[in-house]
Coordinates of N, CA and C in Angstrom, one line a residue:
M234 N 114.7 101.0 107.4 CA 114.5 102.4 107.7 C 115.9 103.0 108.0
V235 N 116.7 102.4 108.8 CA 118.0 102.9 109.1 C 118.9 103.0 107.9
S236 N 118.8 101.9 107.1 CA 119.6 102.0 105.8 C 119.2 103.1 104.9
W237 N 117.9 103.4 104.9 CA 117.4 104.5 104.0 C 118.0 105.8 104.5
I238 N 118.0 106.0 105.8 CA 118.5 107.3 106.4 C 120.0 107.4 106.1
I239 N 120.7 106.3 106.3 CA 122.2 106.4 106.0 C 122.4 106.6 104.5
S240 N 121.6 106.0 103.7 CA 121.8 106.1 102.3 C 121.5 107.6 101.9
R241 N 120.5 108.2 102.4 CA 120.2 109.6 102.1 C 121.3 110.5 102.5
L242 N 121.9 110.3 103.7 CA 123.0 111.1 104.3 C 124.2 110.9 103.4
V243 N 124.5 109.7 103.0 CA 125.7 109.5 102.2 C 125.6 110.2 100.8
V244 N 124.4 110.0 100.2 CA 124.2 110.7 98.9 C 124.2 112.2 99.0
L245 N 123.7 112.7 100.1 CA 123.7 114.2 100.3 C 125.1 114.7 100.6
I246 N 125.8 114.0 101.5 CA 127.1 114.5 101.9 C 128.2 114.2 100.8
F247 N 128.3 112.9 100.5 CA 129.4 112.5 99.6 C 129.0 112.6 98.1
G248 N 127.7 112.5 97.8 CA 127.3 112.6 96.5 C 127.0 114.0 96.0
T249 N 126.7 114.9 96.9 CA 126.3 116.3 96.5 C 127.2 117.4 97.1
L250 N 127.4 117.4 98.4 CA 128.1 118.5 99.0 C 129.6 118.4 98.7
Y251 N 130.2 117.3 98.9 CA 131.6 117.2 98.6 C 132.0 117.5 97.1
P252 N 131.2 116.9 96.2 CA 131.5 117.2 94.8 C 131.2 118.7 94.4
A253 N 130.3 119.3 95.1 CA 130.0 120.7 94.9 C 131.2 121.6 95.3
Y254 N 131.7 121.3 96.5 CA 132.9 122.0 96.9 C 134.1 121.7 96.1
S255 N 134.3 120.5 95.6 CA 135.4 120.2 94.8 C 135.3 120.9 93.4
S256 N 134.0 121.0 92.9 CA 133.8 121.7 91.7 C 134.1 123.2 91.8
Y257 N 133.8 123.7 93.0 CA 134.1 125.1 93.3 C 135.6 125.3 93.2
K258 N 136.3 124.4 93.9 CA 137.8 124.5 93.9 C 138.4 124.4 92.5
A259 N 137.8 123.5 91.6 CA 138.3 123.3 90.3 C 138.1 124.6 89.5
V260 N 136.9 125.2 89.6 CA 136.6 126.4 88.9 C 137.5 127.5 89.4
K261 N 137.7 127.6 90.7 CA 138.6 128.7 91.3 C 140.0 128.5 90.8
S262 N 140.5 127.3 90.8 CA 141.9 127.1 90.4 C 142.1 127.1 88.9
K263 N 141.0 127.0 88.1 CA 141.1 127.0 86.6 C 141.9 125.9 86.1
D264 N 141.8 124.8 86.8 CA 142.5 123.5 86.4 C 141.5 122.8 85.4
V265 N 141.8 122.7 84.2 CA 140.9 122.2 83.2 C 140.7 120.7 83.4
K266 N 141.7 120.0 83.8 CA 141.6 118.5 84.0 C 140.6 118.2 85.2
E267 N 140.7 119.0 86.3 CA 139.8 118.8 87.4 C 138.4 119.3 87.0
Y268 N 138.3 120.3 86.2 CA 137.0 120.9 85.8 C 136.3 119.8 84.9
V269 N 137.0 119.2 84.0 CA 136.4 118.2 83.1 C 135.9 117.0 84.0
K270 N 136.8 116.6 85.0 CA 136.5 115.4 85.8 C 135.1 115.7 86.6
W271 N 135.0 116.9 87.1 CA 133.7 117.2 87.9 C 132.5 117.4 87.0
M272 N 132.8 117.9 85.8 CA 131.6 118.0 84.9 C 131.1 116.6 84.5
M273 N 132.0 115.6 84.3 CA 131.6 114.3 84.0 C 130.8 113.7 85.2
Y274 N 131.4 114.0 86.4 CA 130.7 113.5 87.6 C 129.2 114.0 87.7
W275 N 129.1 115.3 87.4 CA 127.7 115.9 87.6 C 126.8 115.4 86.5
I276 N 127.2 115.1 85.4 CA 126.4 114.5 84.3 C 125.9 113.1 84.8
I277 N 126.8 112.3 85.3 CA 126.5 111.0 85.7 C 125.6 111.1 87.0
F278 N 125.9 112.0 87.9 CA 125.1 112.1 89.1 C 123.6 112.6 88.7
A279 N 123.5 113.4 87.7 CA 122.2 113.9 87.3 C 121.4 112.7 86.8
L280 N 122.0 111.8 86.0 CA 121.3 110.6 85.5 C 121.0 109.7 86.6
F281 N 121.9 109.5 87.6 CA 121.7 108.7 88.7 C 120.5 109.2 89.5
T282 N 120.4 110.5 89.7 CA 119.3 111.1 90.5 C 117.9 110.8 89.7
A283 N 118.0 111.0 88.4 CA 116.7 110.8 87.6 C 116.3 109.3 87.7
V284 N 117.2 108.4 87.6 CA 116.9 107.0 87.7 C 116.5 106.6 89.1
E285 N 117.1 107.2 90.1 CA 116.9 106.9 91.5 C 115.4 107.1 91.9
V286 N 114.8 108.1 91.3 CA 113.4 108.3 91.6 C 112.5 107.1 91.4
F287 N 112.8 106.4 90.2 CA 112.0 105.3 89.9 C 112.4 104.0 90.6
T288 N 113.8 103.9 90.7 CA 114.2 102.7 91.4 C 113.9 102.7 92.9
D289 N 113.8 103.8 93.5 CA 113.4 103.9 94.9 C 111.9 103.4 95.1
M290 N 111.1 103.7 94.1 CA 109.7 103.3 94.2 C 109.6 101.8 93.9
F291 N 110.3 101.2 93.0 CA 110.0 99.9 92.5 C 111.0 98.8 93.0
L292 N 112.2 99.2 93.4 CA 113.3 98.3 93.8 C 113.7 98.4 95.2
C293 N 113.1 99.2 96.0 CA 113.5 99.3 97.4 C 113.3 98.1 98.2
W294 N 112.5 97.2 97.8 CA 112.2 95.9 98.5 C 113.4 94.9 98.3
I295 N 114.3 95.1 97.4 CA 115.4 94.2 97.2 C 116.3 94.3 98.4
P296 N 116.8 93.2 98.9 CA 117.7 93.2 100.1 C 119.0 94.0 99.7
F297 N 119.5 94.8 100.6 CA 120.7 95.6 100.5 C 120.6 96.6 99.3
Y298 N 119.4 97.0 99.0 CA 119.2 98.0 97.9 C 119.9 99.3 98.3
Y299 N 119.7 99.8 99.5 CA 120.3 101.1 99.9 C 121.8 101.0 100.1
E300 N 122.2 99.8 100.5 CA 123.7 99.6 100.7 C 124.3 99.6 99.3
L301 N 123.6 99.1 98.3 CA 124.2 99.1 96.9 C 124.2 100.6 96.4
K302 N 123.2 101.4 96.7 CA 123.3 102.8 96.3 C 124.5 103.5 97.0
I303 N 124.7 103.2 98.2 CA 125.9 103.9 98.9 C 127.2 103.4 98.2
A304 N 127.3 102.2 97.9 CA 128.5 101.7 97.2 C 128.6 102.3 95.8
F305 N 127.5 102.5 95.1 CA 127.6 103.1 93.8 C 128.1 104.5 93.9
V306 N 127.6 105.3 94.8 CA 128.0 106.7 95.0 C 129.5 106.8 95.3
V307 N 129.9 105.9 96.2 CA 131.3 105.9 96.6 C 132.2 105.5 95.4
W308 N 131.7 104.5 94.6 CA 132.4 104.1 93.4 C 132.5 105.2 92.4
L309 N 131.4 106.0 92.2 CA 131.5 107.2 91.3 C 132.5 108.2 91.7
L310 N 132.7 108.4 93.0 CA 133.6 109.4 93.6 C 135.0 109.0 93.7
S311 N 135.2 107.7 93.9 CA 136.6 107.2 94.2 C 137.6 107.6 93.1
P312 N 138.7 108.2 93.6 CA 139.8 108.5 92.6 C 140.5 107.3 92.1
Y313 N 140.3 106.2 92.8 CA 141.0 104.9 92.3 C 140.1 104.2 91.2
T314 N 138.8 104.2 91.4 CA 138.0 103.5 90.4 C 137.6 104.5 89.3
K315 N 137.5 105.8 89.6 CA 137.1 106.8 88.6 C 135.8 106.4 87.9
G316 N 134.8 106.0 88.7 CA 133.5 105.4 88.2 C 132.8 106.4 87.3
S317 N 132.7 107.7 87.7 CA 132.0 108.6 86.9 C 132.6 108.8 85.5
S318 N 133.9 108.8 85.5 CA 134.7 109.0 84.2 C 134.5 107.7 83.4
V319 N 134.5 106.6 83.9 CA 134.3 105.3 83.2 C 132.9 105.3 82.6
L320 N 131.9 105.6 83.4 CA 130.5 105.5 82.9 C 130.3 106.6 81.8
Y321 N 130.9 107.8 82.0 CA 130.7 108.9 81.0 C 131.4 108.5 79.7
R322 N 132.6 108.0 79.7 CA 133.3 107.8 78.5 C 132.8 106.5 77.8
K323 N 132.4 105.5 78.5 CA 132.0 104.3 77.8 C 130.5 104.3 77.4
F324 N 129.6 105.0 78.1 CA 128.2 104.9 77.8 C 127.6 106.3 77.5
V325 N 127.8 107.2 78.3 CA 127.0 108.5 78.2 C 127.5 109.3 77.0
H326 N 128.8 109.5 76.9 CA 129.3 110.3 75.8 C 129.0 109.8 74.4
P327 N 129.2 108.5 74.1 CA 128.9 107.9 72.8 C 127.4 108.0 72.5
T328 N 126.6 107.8 73.5 CA 125.1 107.9 73.3 C 124.7 109.3 73.0
L329 N 125.1 110.2 73.8 CA 124.8 111.6 73.6 C 125.3 112.2 72.3
S330 N 126.5 111.7 71.9 CA 127.1 112.2 70.7 C 126.3 111.7 69.5
S331 N 125.8 110.5 69.5 CA 125.0 110.0 68.4 C 123.6 110.6 68.3
K332 N 123.1 111.0 69.4 CA 121.7 111.5 69.5 C 121.6 113.0 69.7
E333 N 122.7 113.7 69.7 CA 122.7 115.1 70.0 C 121.8 115.9 69.2
K334 N 121.8 115.7 67.9 CA 120.9 116.5 67.0 C 119.5 116.3 67.3
D335 N 119.1 115.0 67.5 CA 117.7 114.7 67.8 C 117.3 115.3 69.2
I336 N 118.2 115.2 70.1 CA 117.9 115.8 71.5 C 117.7 117.3 71.4
D337 N 118.6 118.0 70.6 CA 118.5 119.4 70.5 C 117.2 119.8 69.8
E338 N 116.9 119.1 68.7 CA 115.6 119.4 68.0 C 114.4 119.2 68.9
Y339 N 114.4 118.1 69.7 CA 113.3 117.8 70.6 C 113.2 119.0 71.7
I340 N 114.3 119.4 72.2 CA 114.3 120.5 73.2 C 113.8 121.8 72.5
C341 N 114.2 122.1 71.3 CA 113.7 123.3 70.6 C 112.2 123.2 70.4
Q342 N 111.7 122.0 70.0 CA 110.3 121.8 69.8 C 109.5 122.0 71.1
A343 N 110.1 121.4 72.1 CA 109.4 121.5 73.4 C 109.3 122.9 73.9
K344 N 110.4 123.7 73.7 CA 110.4 125.1 74.0 C 109.3 125.9 73.3
D345 N 109.2 125.6 72.0 CA 108.2 126.3 71.1 C 106.8 125.9 71.6
K346 N 106.6 124.6 71.7 CA 105.2 124.1 72.1 C 104.9 124.6 73.5
S347 N 105.8 124.6 74.4 CA 105.5 125.1 75.8 C 105.1 126.6 75.8
Y348 N 105.8 127.4 74.9 CA 105.5 128.8 74.8 C 104.1 129.0 74.2
D349 N 103.9 128.3 73.1 CA 102.5 128.4 72.5 C 101.4 127.9 73.4
T350 N 101.7 126.8 74.2 CA 100.7 126.3 75.1 C 100.5 127.4 76.2
L351 N 101.5 127.9 76.7 CA 101.4 129.0 77.8 C 100.6 130.2 77.3
V352 N 100.9 130.6 76.1 CA 100.1 131.8 75.5 C 98.7 131.4 75.3
H353 N 98.4 130.2 74.8 CA 97.0 129.7 74.6 C 96.2 129.7 75.9
F354 N 96.8 129.0 76.9 CA 96.1 128.9 78.2 C 96.0 130.2 78.9
G355 N 97.0 131.1 78.7 CA 97.0 132.4 79.3 C 95.8 133.2 78.7
R356 N 95.6 133.1 77.4 CA 94.5 133.9 76.8 C 93.2 133.3 77.3
K357 N 93.1 132.0 77.3 CA 91.9 131.4 77.8 C 91.6 131.8 79.3
G358 N 92.6 131.8 80.1 CA 92.4 132.2 81.5 C 92.0 133.6 81.6
L359 N 92.6 134.5 80.8 CA 92.2 135.9 80.8 C 90.7 136.1 80.3
N360 N 90.3 135.3 79.3 CA 89.0 135.4 78.8 C 88.0 134.9 79.9
V361 N 88.3 133.8 80.5 CA 87.4 133.3 81.6 C 87.3 134.3 82.7
A362 N 88.4 134.9 83.1 CA 88.4 135.9 84.2 C 87.6 137.1 83.8
A363 N 87.8 137.6 82.5 CA 87.0 138.8 82.1 C 85.5 138.5 82.1
T364 N 85.2 137.3 81.5 CA 83.7 136.9 81.5 C 83.2 136.8 82.9
A365 N 83.9 136.2 83.8 CA 83.4 136.1 85.2 C 83.3 137.5 85.8
A366 N 84.2 138.4 85.5 CA 84.1 139.8 86.1 C 82.9 140.5 85.5
V367 N 82.6 140.3 84.2 CA 81.5 141.0 83.6 C 80.2 140.4 84.2
L368 N 80.1 139.1 84.3 CA 78.9 138.5 84.9 C 78.7 138.9 86.3
A369 N 79.7 138.9 87.1 CA 79.6 139.4 88.5 C 79.2 140.8 88.6
A370 N 79.7 141.6 87.7 CA 79.3 143.0 87.7 C 77.8 143.2 87.3
T371 N 77.4 142.5 86.3 CA 76.0 142.6 85.9 C 75.0 142.1 86.9
K372 N 75.4 140.9 87.6 CA 74.6 140.4 88.6 C 74.5 141.3 89.8
S373 N 75.7 141.8 90.2 CA 75.8 142.6 91.4 C 75.1 144.0 91.1
Q374 N 75.0 144.4 89.9 CA 74.4 145.7 89.6 C 72.9 145.6 89.9
G375 N 72.3 144.4 89.5 CA 70.8 144.2 89.8 C 70.6 144.1 91.3
V376 N 71.5 143.4 92.0 CA 71.4 143.2 93.5 C 71.6 144.5 94.1
L377 N 72.5 145.3 93.7 CA 72.8 146.6 94.2 C 71.6 147.6 94.1
S378 N 71.0 147.6 92.9 CA 69.9 148.5 92.7 C 68.7 148.1 93.6
D379 N 68.5 146.8 93.7 CA 67.4 146.3 94.6 C 67.7 146.7 96.1
R380 N 69.0 146.6 96.5 CA 69.3 147.0 97.8 C 69.1 148.5 98.0
L381 N 69.6 149.3 97.1 CA 69.4 150.7 97.2 C 67.9 151.1 97.2
R382 N 67.1 150.4 96.4 CA 65.7 150.7 96.4 C 65.1 150.4 97.8
S383 N 65.5 149.2 98.3 CA 64.9 148.8 99.6 C 65.4 149.8 100.7
F384 N 66.7 150.2 100.6 CA 67.2 151.2 101.6 C 66.4 152.5 101.5
S385 N 66.2 153.0 100.3 CA 65.6 154.3 100.1 C 64.1 154.2 100.6
M386 N 63.5 153.1 100.4 CA 62.1 152.9 100.9 C 62.0 152.9 102.4
Q387 N 63.0 152.3 103.0 CA 63.1 152.2 104.4 C 63.4 153.6 105.0
D388 N 64.3 154.3 104.3 CA 64.6 155.7 104.8 C 63.4 156.6 104.7
L389 N 62.6 156.5 103.7 CA 61.4 157.3 103.5 C 60.4 157.0 104.6
S390 N 60.2 155.7 104.9 CA 59.2 155.3 105.9 C 59.7 155.7 107.3
S391 N 61.0 155.6 107.5 CA 61.4 156.1 108.9 C 61.4 157.6 108.9
Y392 N 61.6 158.3 107.8 CA 61.5 159.7 107.8 C 60.1 160.2 108.2
E393 N 59.1 159.5 107.6 CA 57.7 159.9 107.9 C 57.4 159.6 109.4
S394 N 57.9 158.6 110.0 CA 57.6 158.3 111.4 C 58.3 159.2 112.3
D395 N 59.5 159.8 111.8 CA 60.2 160.8 112.7 C 59.6 162.2 112.7
T396 N 58.7 162.5 111.8 CA 58.2 163.8 111.7 C 57.3 164.1 112.9
I397 N 57.3 165.3 113.3 CA 56.4 165.7 114.4 C 55.5 166.8 114.0
K398 N 54.3 166.7 114.4 CA 53.3 167.8 114.0 C 53.6 169.0 114.8
T399 N 53.8 170.1 114.1 CA 54.1 171.4 114.7 C 52.9 172.3 114.8
G400 N 52.0 172.0 114.1 CA 50.8 172.8 114.0 C 49.7 172.1 113.3
P401 N 48.5 172.8 113.1 CA 47.5 172.1 112.4 C 47.8 172.0 110.9
G402 N 48.0 170.7 110.5 CA 48.3 170.3 109.1 C 49.8 170.5 108.7
T403 N 50.7 171.0 109.6 CA 52.1 171.1 109.2 C 52.9 170.2 110.0
T404 N 53.9 169.7 109.4 CA 54.8 168.8 110.1 C 56.2 169.3 110.0
Q405 N 57.1 169.0 111.0 CA 58.5 169.4 110.9 C 59.3 168.2 111.3
P406 N 60.4 167.8 110.6 CA 61.2 166.7 111.0 C 61.8 166.9 112.4
A407 N 62.1 165.8 113.1 CA 62.7 165.9 114.4 C 64.0 166.6 114.4
A408 N 64.8 166.4 113.3 CA 66.1 167.0 113.3 C 66.0 168.5 113.2
A409 N 64.9 169.0 112.6 CA 64.8 170.5 112.5 C 64.3 171.2 113.7
Q410 N 63.8 170.5 114.7 CA 63.3 171.1 115.9 C 64.4 171.7 116.7
P411 N 64.1 172.8 117.4 CA 65.2 173.5 118.2 C 65.5 172.6 119.4
R412 N 66.8 172.5 119.7 CA 67.3 171.8 120.8 C 67.5 172.7 122.0
P413 N 67.5 172.1 123.2 CA 67.8 173.0 124.3 C 69.2 173.5 124.3
R414 N 69.5 174.7 124.7 CA 70.8 175.3 124.6 C 71.9 174.6 125.4
S415 N 71.5 173.9 126.5 CA 72.5 173.2 127.3 C 73.2 172.1 126.5
M416 N 72.5 171.5 125.6 CA 73.0 170.4 124.8 C 73.9 170.8 123.7
M417 N 73.8 172.1 123.3 CA 74.6 172.5 122.1 C 75.7 173.4 122.5
R418 N 76.6 172.9 123.3 CA 77.8 173.7 123.7 C 78.9 173.5 122.7
S419 N 79.7 174.5 122.5 CA 80.9 174.3 121.7 C 82.0 173.7 122.5
K420 N 83.0 173.3 121.9 CA 84.1 172.7 122.6 C 84.8 173.7 123.5
S421 N 84.9 175.0 123.0 CA 85.6 176.0 123.8 C 84.8 176.3 125.1
E422 N 83.4 176.3 125.0 CA 82.6 176.5 126.2 C 82.8 175.4 127.2
S423 N 82.8 174.2 126.7 CA 82.9 173.1 127.7 C 84.3 173.0 128.3
C424 N 85.3 173.5 127.5 CA 86.7 173.5 128.1 C 86.8 174.6 129.2
N425 N 86.2 175.8 128.9 CA 86.2 176.9 129.9 C 85.5 176.5 131.2
K426 N 84.4 175.8 131.1 CA 83.7 175.4 132.3 C 84.5 174.3 133.1
A427 N 85.2 173.5 132.4 CA 86.0 172.4 133.0 C 87.2 173.0 133.7
S428 N 87.8 174.1 133.2 CA 89.0 174.7 133.8 C 88.7 175.5 135.0
S429 N 87.4 176.1 135.0 CA 87.1 177.0 136.2 C 86.5 176.2 137.3

């Protein structure tokens, strides 16, 4: 566990942050030699990071695995060993040069397929959403009309119970009955009484 933590710190500090700052300095100074050196390092480091995902899962049980990773990152960075330059010139550059057209074609096809797939699934998603919205609207319309019907029937029944007989055979709603005058004061009247 301790070696894993140390390994992560070394890769973060010496494998990522220091080279990032050195790359910044190379771009700022416009030194082509330094620029090419750090570009080779970043290509090798990207490959190392991609491979590291799998090796961490399957090879972490090997004794001194994390210590070997630390040594590899130091070897890549060392100005004496020039590890990233050696790996790039001996293995990566020749391989990428011979397969460059195939890789470019594959990337172009992947872009086209991903765009077509995105459009296809986007259309399907919109169709599903529209269908769901229409179904929800039609179902809710029936429920809404039933609710409105039940509310209106309740309102009518409560209206009939609130009516008061005002004379033989005539009824008058409770809201239409005259109220006592003391209850119906305006705001100005209540304010005048409160101030006096």
